Coordinates of C-alpha atoms in Angstrom, one line a residue:
Chain A
X1 CA 157.7 73.9 85.6
X2 CA 157.7 73.1 81.9
X3 CA 153.9 72.9 82.0
X4 CA 153.7 76.5 83.1
X5 CA 156.2 77.6 80.4
X6 CA 154.0 75.8 77.9
X7 CA 150.9 77.6 79.3
X8 CA 152.6 81.0 79.1
X9 CA 153.8 80.3 75.5
X10 CA 150.4 79.1 74.4
X11 CA 148.4 82.0 75.9
X12 CA 150.6 84.8 74.9
X13 CA 151.8 83.5 71.5
X14 CA 151.4 80.1 70.1
X15 CA 147.7 79.7 70.8
X16 CA 146.7 83.3 71.3
X17 CA 142.9 83.6 71.6
X18 CA 142.7 86.6 69.3
X19 CA 145.4 86.0 66.7
X20 CA 145.3 82.2 66.4
X21 CA 142.0 80.9 67.8
X22 CA 140.3 84.0 66.4
X23 CA 137.9 84.0 69.4
X24 CA 136.2 87.1 70.8
X25 CA 136.6 89.0 67.6
X26 CA 133.4 91.0 68.0
X27 CA 134.5 93.0 71.0
X28 CA 138.0 93.0 69.7
X29 CA 137.0 94.8 66.5
X30 CA 134.4 97.0 68.2
X31 CA 136.2 98.5 71.1
X32 CA 139.8 98.9 69.9
X33 CA 139.4 102.4 68.7
X34 CA 141.6 103.7 71.5
X35 CA 144.0 102.4 74.1
X36 CA 141.8 103.2 77.0
X37 CA 138.8 101.3 75.6
X38 CA 141.0 98.3 74.7
X39 CA 142.7 98.2 78.0
X40 CA 139.4 98.5 79.9
X41 CA 137.8 95.6 78.0
X42 CA 141.0 93.6 78.1
X43 CA 141.3 93.8 81.9
X44 CA 137.6 93.0 82.4
X45 CA 138.0 89.9 80.1
X46 CA 141.2 88.9 81.9
X47 CA 139.5 89.0 85.3
X48 CA 136.5 87.1 84.1
X49 CA 138.7 84.5 82.3
X50 CA 140.8 83.9 85.4
X51 CA 137.8 83.8 87.7
X52 CA 135.8 81.4 85.5
X53 CA 138.8 79.1 84.9
X54 CA 139.5 78.8 88.6
X55 CA 135.9 78.2 89.6
X56 CA 135.4 75.7 86.8
X57 CA 138.6 73.9 87.9
X58 CA 137.3 73.8 91.5
X59 CA 134.0 72.2 90.6
X60 CA 135.3 69.9 87.9
X61 CA 134.7 66.7 89.9
X62 CA 131.2 67.7 91.0
X63 CA 129.5 68.4 87.7
X64 CA 128.4 65.6 85.5
X65 CA 129.4 66.0 81.9
X66 CA 125.9 66.4 80.5
X67 CA 125.2 69.5 82.6
X68 CA 128.7 71.0 82.5
X69 CA 128.0 73.5 79.9
X70 CA 125.0 75.2 81.6
X71 CA 127.0 75.2 84.8
X72 CA 130.0 76.8 83.1
X73 CA 127.8 79.4 81.5
X74 CA 126.2 80.2 84.8
X75 CA 129.6 80.7 86.4
X76 CA 130.8 82.9 83.5
X77 CA 127.6 84.9 83.6
X78 CA 128.0 85.5 87.3
X79 CA 131.6 86.8 86.9
X80 CA 130.6 89.0 84.0
X81 CA 127.7 90.5 85.9
X82 CA 130.0 91.2 88.8
X83 CA 132.6 92.8 86.5
X84 CA 129.9 94.9 85.0
X85 CA 128.7 96.1 88.4
X86 CA 132.2 96.8 89.7
X87 CA 133.0 98.8 86.6
X88 CA 129.9 100.8 87.0
X89 CA 130.9 101.5 90.6
X90 CA 134.6 102.3 90.0
X91 CA 135.0 103.3 86.4
X92 CA 131.6 104.8 85.6
X93 CA 132.6 106.9 82.6
X94 CA 134.5 104.1 81.0
X95 CA 131.6 101.8 81.5
X96 CA 129.4 104.4 79.7
X97 CA 131.7 104.2 76.7
X98 CA 132.2 100.4 76.6
X99 CA 128.5 100.0 77.3
X100 CA 127.1 96.8 75.9
X101 CA 130.5 95.2 75.4
X102 CA 130.9 94.5 79.1
X103 CA 127.8 92.3 79.4
X104 CA 128.8 90.8 76.0
X105 CA 132.0 89.3 77.5
X106 CA 129.6 86.4 78.4
X107 CA 129.5 85.5 74.7
X108 CA 133.3 85.7 74.2
X109 CA 133.9 82.1 73.1
X110 CA 137.5 82.3 74.4
X111 CA 136.1 82.1 78.0
X112 CA 133.8 79.1 77.5
X113 CA 136.4 77.6 75.3
X114 CA 139.1 77.7 78.0
X115 CA 136.6 76.5 80.7
X116 CA 135.7 73.4 78.7
X117 CA 139.0 72.6 77.0
X118 CA 141.3 73.3 79.8
X119 CA 139.9 74.2 83.2
X120 CA 137.5 71.3 83.4
X121 CA 140.4 68.9 83.1
X122 CA 143.1 70.5 85.1
X123 CA 143.9 71.4 88.7
X124 CA 143.3 74.9 89.9
X125 CA 146.8 76.3 89.6
X126 CA 147.4 75.4 86.0
X127 CA 143.9 76.6 85.2
X128 CA 144.5 79.9 86.9
X129 CA 147.7 80.3 84.9
X130 CA 146.0 79.4 81.7
X131 CA 143.3 81.9 82.4
X132 CA 145.9 84.6 83.2
X133 CA 148.0 83.9 80.2
X134 CA 145.1 83.6 77.7
X135 CA 143.6 86.8 79.2
X136 CA 146.9 88.6 78.9
X137 CA 147.3 87.3 75.3
X138 CA 143.8 88.6 74.5
X139 CA 144.3 91.9 76.4
X140 CA 147.7 92.4 74.8
X141 CA 146.3 92.1 71.3
X142 CA 143.5 94.5 72.2
X143 CA 146.0 97.0 73.5
X144 CA 148.3 96.7 70.5
X145 CA 145.3 97.1 68.2
X146 CA 144.0 100.0 70.2
X147 CA 147.4 101.8 70.1
X148 CA 147.7 101.2 66.4
X149 CA 144.2 102.5 65.6
X150 CA 144.4 105.4 68.0
X151 CA 147.9 106.4 66.8
X152 CA 147.2 106.2 63.1
X153 CA 143.5 107.0 63.3
X154 CA 143.5 110.1 65.4
X155 CA 147.2 110.8 66.0
X156 CA 147.3 110.4 69.8
X157 CA 148.2 107.7 72.3
X158 CA 146.8 107.2 75.8
X159 CA 144.0 109.8 75.4
X160 CA 141.4 109.8 78.2
X161 CA 143.3 107.3 80.3
X162 CA 141.9 108.9 83.4
X163 CA 138.6 107.3 82.6
X164 CA 140.2 104.0 83.6
X165 CA 143.0 104.8 85.9
X166 CA 141.8 107.9 87.7
X167 CA 143.0 111.5 87.8
X168 CA 146.6 110.4 87.9
X169 CA 146.5 109.5 84.2
X170 CA 144.8 112.7 83.1
X171 CA 148.0 114.1 81.6
X172 CA 149.2 110.9 79.8
X173 CA 147.9 111.8 76.4
X174 CA 150.7 112.0 73.8
X175 CA 149.8 113.8 70.7
X176 CA 152.0 112.4 68.0
X177 CA 150.4 113.9 64.9
X178 CA 148.5 117.1 65.8
X179 CA 145.3 117.8 63.8
X180 CA 145.6 114.5 62.1
X181 CA 142.7 112.1 61.3
X182 CA 142.5 108.9 59.3
X183 CA 138.9 107.9 59.7
X184 CA 139.3 104.5 58.1
X185 CA 141.3 103.1 61.0
X186 CA 138.8 104.4 63.6
X187 CA 135.8 102.8 61.8
X188 CA 135.2 99.0 62.0
X189 CA 136.7 98.2 58.6
X190 CA 140.0 99.6 59.9
X191 CA 139.8 97.2 62.8
X192 CA 139.5 94.3 60.4
X193 CA 142.4 95.6 58.4
X194 CA 144.6 96.1 61.5
X195 CA 143.7 92.7 62.9
X196 CA 144.6 91.1 59.6
X197 CA 148.0 92.9 59.6
X198 CA 148.7 91.7 63.1
X199 CA 147.9 88.1 62.2
X200 CA 150.1 88.4 59.1
X201 CA 152.9 89.8 61.2
X202 CA 152.6 87.0 63.7
X203 CA 152.8 84.5 60.9
X204 CA 155.9 86.1 59.4
X205 CA 157.6 86.0 62.7
X206 CA 156.6 82.4 63.2
X207 CA 158.0 81.6 59.7
X208 CA 161.3 83.2 60.5
X209 CA 161.6 81.4 63.8
X210 CA 160.7 78.1 62.1
X211 CA 163.3 78.7 59.3
X212 CA 166.0 79.5 61.8
X213 CA 165.1 76.3 63.8
X214 CA 165.3 74.2 60.6
X215 CA 168.7 75.8 59.7
X216 CA 170.0 74.8 63.1
X217 CA 168.6 71.3 62.6
X218 CA 170.2 71.1 59.2
X219 CA 173.5 71.7 60.8
X220 CA 173.0 69.0 63.2
X221 CA 173.3 65.8 61.1
X222 CA 177.1 66.2 60.9
X223 CA 177.3 66.2 64.6
X224 CA 174.8 63.5 65.0
X225 CA 176.7 61.3 62.5
X226 CA 179.7 61.7 64.5
X227 CA 177.7 60.7 67.5
X228 CA 176.5 57.7 65.7
X229 CA 180.1 56.9 64.7
X230 CA 181.2 56.9 68.2
X231 CA 178.2 54.8 68.9
X232 CA 179.1 52.1 66.4
X233 CA 182.7 52.0 67.5
X234 CA 181.5 50.8 70.8
Chain B
X1 CA 111.0 50.3 71.8
X2 CA 112.6 46.9 72.4
X3 CA 112.8 46.4 76.1
X4 CA 116.3 44.8 76.4
X5 CA 118.2 47.7 74.9
X6 CA 116.7 50.2 77.2
X7 CA 118.9 51.2 80.1
X8 CA 117.5 50.4 83.6
X9 CA 115.1 53.1 84.6
X10 CA 116.3 53.7 88.1
X11 CA 119.9 55.0 87.6
X12 CA 118.7 57.2 84.7
X13 CA 116.2 59.0 87.0
X14 CA 118.9 59.3 89.7
X15 CA 121.3 60.9 87.2
X16 CA 118.7 63.4 86.1
X17 CA 118.0 64.2 89.7
X18 CA 121.7 64.6 90.5
X19 CA 122.2 66.9 87.5
X20 CA 119.2 69.0 88.3
X21 CA 120.2 69.3 91.9
X22 CA 123.8 70.3 91.1
X23 CA 122.6 72.8 88.5
X24 CA 120.1 74.2 91.0
X25 CA 122.9 74.5 93.6
X26 CA 125.0 76.4 91.1
X27 CA 122.2 78.7 90.2
X28 CA 121.8 79.6 93.9
X29 CA 125.5 80.1 94.5
X30 CA 126.1 82.2 91.4
X31 CA 122.9 84.3 92.0
X32 CA 124.1 84.8 95.6
X33 CA 127.5 86.1 94.4
X34 CA 125.8 88.5 92.0
X35 CA 123.4 89.6 94.6
X36 CA 126.3 90.2 97.0
X37 CA 128.2 92.2 94.5
X38 CA 125.1 94.2 93.7
X39 CA 124.5 95.1 97.3
X40 CA 128.1 96.1 97.8
X41 CA 128.2 98.4 94.7
X42 CA 124.6 99.6 94.7
X43 CA 125.1 102.9 96.6
X44 CA 128.2 103.7 94.7
X45 CA 126.6 103.1 91.3
X46 CA 123.5 105.2 92.3
X47 CA 125.9 108.0 93.4
X48 CA 127.8 107.8 90.1
X49 CA 124.6 107.9 88.1
X50 CA 123.3 110.9 90.0
X51 CA 126.6 112.7 89.8
X52 CA 127.0 112.2 86.1
X53 CA 123.4 113.3 85.6
X54 CA 124.0 116.3 87.8
X55 CA 127.1 117.2 85.9
X56 CA 125.3 117.4 82.6
X57 CA 122.3 119.1 84.2
X58 CA 124.6 121.8 85.6
X59 CA 126.3 122.4 82.3
X60 CA 123.0 123.3 80.6
X61 CA 121.8 125.7 83.3
X62 CA 121.9 129.4 82.7
X63 CA 124.9 131.2 84.1
X64 CA 122.9 132.7 87.0
X65 CA 121.6 129.4 88.2
X66 CA 124.8 127.4 87.9
X67 CA 125.4 127.2 91.7
X68 CA 122.1 125.6 92.5
X69 CA 122.9 122.6 94.8
X70 CA 122.4 119.1 93.6
X71 CA 119.5 118.2 95.8
X72 CA 117.6 121.3 94.9
X73 CA 118.1 120.5 91.3
X74 CA 117.2 116.8 91.4
X75 CA 114.2 117.4 93.7
X76 CA 112.7 119.7 91.2
X77 CA 111.9 117.0 88.6
X78 CA 108.6 117.6 86.9
X79 CA 106.6 115.5 84.5
X80 CA 106.2 117.3 81.2
X81 CA 103.5 116.5 78.7
X82 CA 104.4 114.1 75.9
X83 CA 105.6 115.5 72.6
X84 CA 106.1 113.6 69.4
X85 CA 108.3 116.4 68.1
X86 CA 110.8 115.9 70.9
X87 CA 110.8 112.2 70.5
X88 CA 109.0 111.7 73.8
X89 CA 105.9 109.5 73.3
X90 CA 105.1 109.5 77.0
X91 CA 104.9 112.3 79.5
X92 CA 108.6 112.7 80.5
X93 CA 110.7 113.9 83.3
X94 CA 112.3 117.3 83.1
X95 CA 113.8 119.7 85.7
X96 CA 112.6 123.1 86.6
X97 CA 114.9 125.5 88.4
X98 CA 113.7 128.8 89.8
X99 CA 115.5 131.4 91.9
X100 CA 114.6 135.0 92.1
X101 CA 114.0 136.3 88.6
X102 CA 115.8 133.5 86.9
X103 CA 114.1 130.3 85.8
X104 CA 115.1 127.5 83.6
X105 CA 113.6 124.3 82.2
X106 CA 115.9 121.3 81.5
X107 CA 114.5 118.7 79.1
X108 CA 115.7 115.5 77.8
X109 CA 115.1 115.5 74.0
X110 CA 115.5 112.7 71.5
X111 CA 116.9 113.8 68.2
X112 CA 115.6 111.4 65.5
X113 CA 117.3 111.1 62.2
X114 CA 120.9 110.9 63.4
X115 CA 123.3 109.1 61.1
X116 CA 123.2 106.0 63.4
X117 CA 120.0 106.0 65.4
X118 CA 118.7 108.4 67.9
X119 CA 120.8 111.1 69.6
X120 CA 119.8 111.9 73.2
X121 CA 120.1 115.5 74.2
X122 CA 119.6 117.5 77.3
X123 CA 118.3 121.0 76.4
X124 CA 118.1 123.9 78.9
X125 CA 115.8 126.8 78.1
X126 CA 115.5 129.9 80.3
X127 CA 112.4 132.0 81.1
X128 CA 112.9 134.2 78.0
X129 CA 112.9 131.2 75.6
X130 CA 116.6 131.3 75.1
X131 CA 118.8 128.2 75.0
X132 CA 120.9 128.1 78.1
X133 CA 122.8 125.0 77.0
X134 CA 122.7 121.8 75.1
X135 CA 124.6 118.6 75.8
X136 CA 124.6 115.2 74.1
X137 CA 123.9 112.5 76.7
X138 CA 123.9 109.5 74.5
X139 CA 124.6 108.8 70.8
X140 CA 126.1 106.3 68.4
X141 CA 127.4 108.7 65.7
X142 CA 130.5 107.9 63.8
X143 CA 133.6 108.3 66.0
X144 CA 135.9 111.0 64.5
X145 CA 133.1 112.6 62.5
X146 CA 129.6 112.8 64.1
X147 CA 130.9 112.7 67.6
X148 CA 132.0 116.3 67.4
X149 CA 128.6 117.0 68.9
X150 CA 130.1 115.9 72.2
X151 CA 131.3 118.8 74.3
X152 CA 134.6 117.1 75.1
X153 CA 135.4 116.5 71.4
X154 CA 134.6 120.0 70.2
X155 CA 132.8 123.2 71.3
X156 CA 130.3 123.1 68.4
X157 CA 127.4 122.4 70.7
X158 CA 128.0 125.6 72.7
X159 CA 126.9 127.5 69.5
X160 CA 123.4 127.1 70.7
X161 CA 123.9 129.1 73.9
X162 CA 121.8 132.2 74.0
X163 CA 119.9 131.3 70.8
X164 CA 116.2 131.6 70.6
X165 CA 113.4 131.3 67.9
X166 CA 114.1 134.9 67.0
X167 CA 117.9 134.4 66.9
X168 CA 118.2 133.2 64.2
X169 CA 114.8 133.4 62.6
X170 CA 113.1 130.1 62.1
X171 CA 114.4 129.6 58.6
X172 CA 117.9 130.0 59.9
X173 CA 117.5 127.0 62.2
X174 CA 119.3 124.7 59.8
X175 CA 122.9 123.7 59.1
X176 CA 124.7 126.0 56.7
X177 CA 124.5 123.4 54.0
X178 CA 120.7 123.7 54.1
X179 CA 120.9 127.4 54.1
X180 CA 120.8 127.9 57.8
X181 CA 123.1 129.6 60.3
X182 CA 124.6 126.6 62.1
X183 CA 127.9 125.1 60.9
X184 CA 128.1 121.5 60.0
X185 CA 131.4 119.8 60.4
X186 CA 133.4 118.4 57.6
X187 CA 132.3 114.9 56.6
X188 CA 129.1 115.0 58.7
X189 CA 126.0 116.9 57.9
X190 CA 123.3 114.4 59.0
X191 CA 124.4 114.5 62.7
X192 CA 124.4 118.3 63.2
X193 CA 121.3 118.6 61.1
X194 CA 119.4 116.2 63.5
X195 CA 120.7 118.1 66.5
X196 CA 119.9 121.6 65.2
X197 CA 116.3 120.5 64.3
X198 CA 115.8 118.8 67.7
X199 CA 116.9 122.0 69.5
X200 CA 114.6 124.1 67.4
X201 CA 111.7 121.7 68.2
X202 CA 112.4 122.0 71.9
X203 CA 112.2 125.8 71.7
X204 CA 109.0 125.5 69.8
X205 CA 107.7 123.1 72.4
X206 CA 108.5 125.5 75.2
X207 CA 106.9 128.3 73.2
X208 CA 103.7 126.3 72.7
X209 CA 103.4 125.0 76.2
X210 CA 104.7 128.3 77.2
X211 CA 104.4 129.8 80.6
X212 CA 102.5 126.9 82.0
X213 CA 105.8 125.0 82.1
X214 CA 107.6 127.7 84.0
X215 CA 104.7 128.8 86.2
X216 CA 103.2 125.5 87.2
X217 CA 104.2 125.3 90.8
X218 CA 105.3 122.5 93.1
X219 CA 102.0 120.5 92.8
X220 CA 103.4 118.2 90.1
X221 CA 106.5 117.1 92.0
X222 CA 106.9 113.4 92.1

């Protein structure tokens, strides 16, 4: 069980593909101008990552190490092409917006990275979990960035969600600041800026946690000395 | 080149063969999966494409023709002569709709000189040489600024409805900043300028090619 906890922690936080490994930054910066775009690409990436991790894990004993990379690339390319076709079939409008970034999931190093570093060495269940968690970690950062940029860039949240989720979501748009626009955040430089802030925020939180842990440890020697005392008495 | 250090030939060849075979097998399986997905989604994607094309086509039709059914519209595709001014270097596909006294010609037009590459438009012109509608079908203009040419972002593009080469006069076919009659939006002049000029060029094209476009009958159907 602890292995799964470790995978969850790694994917979502400690080894987050976007904030720590800094992988897949090109689509990350390009499509996070709104929540719907971010969520669409995030979900597509998540599915591809899970699918490729599971397949790579399944075939890990049947591929010799010198042809493993082309084999992985083929698997990933197949999943991406399928995701691309499925999005064209079921979320056509969103596909029109995300355009080239769906096929470009192939080049997201996070996917080949997980295939080679994890899935090719682990059984299917941990590999699927790793794919799911890394995918969620990536999609999570995309959505947070998308929300930040949409909110402070054009003053709304969840605009055009119906493109992804169907007519149910048509009324989800929340206009927080009417008639507001801060172009910088919508443009690519704003994406760099917001990503930087997120990374900084993560580091601050990590520092805080680390300091608290140290404090707790600093308290411990007294106890442990007592333990040692009881030990020597024996 | 020294013989002793070379690995025995046989296993090497076998390893290559094994790798090649397994890669080949992967290629077949993955290609099969892709082909399967394609077959499953093919009709739906074609429908989506057609519906989205139809939706835009319908928006640029004159009021009187707006209820023309989808088949009648798409079946009336015609090949139009190439026109450098409209960014079409080859003869290109347009749509001609006719019913009673009303007729309209719908043309894809490429507006060059956008802020960020070409802007693809669909322009509808009626039999009197008036614009019946303009829509942007594809562009890469700056989000938040230039993308106000999209109908769902602002109604700027509807300003062309009913315009012709007499209304405004040719020198008025510019954005206000260049002394014309069409508003530019704050922060973006280049994008609306490109669109205004492209619409003007489409009207000139219809005027030049004139009645042949409207009167040519069914013989050039694909």
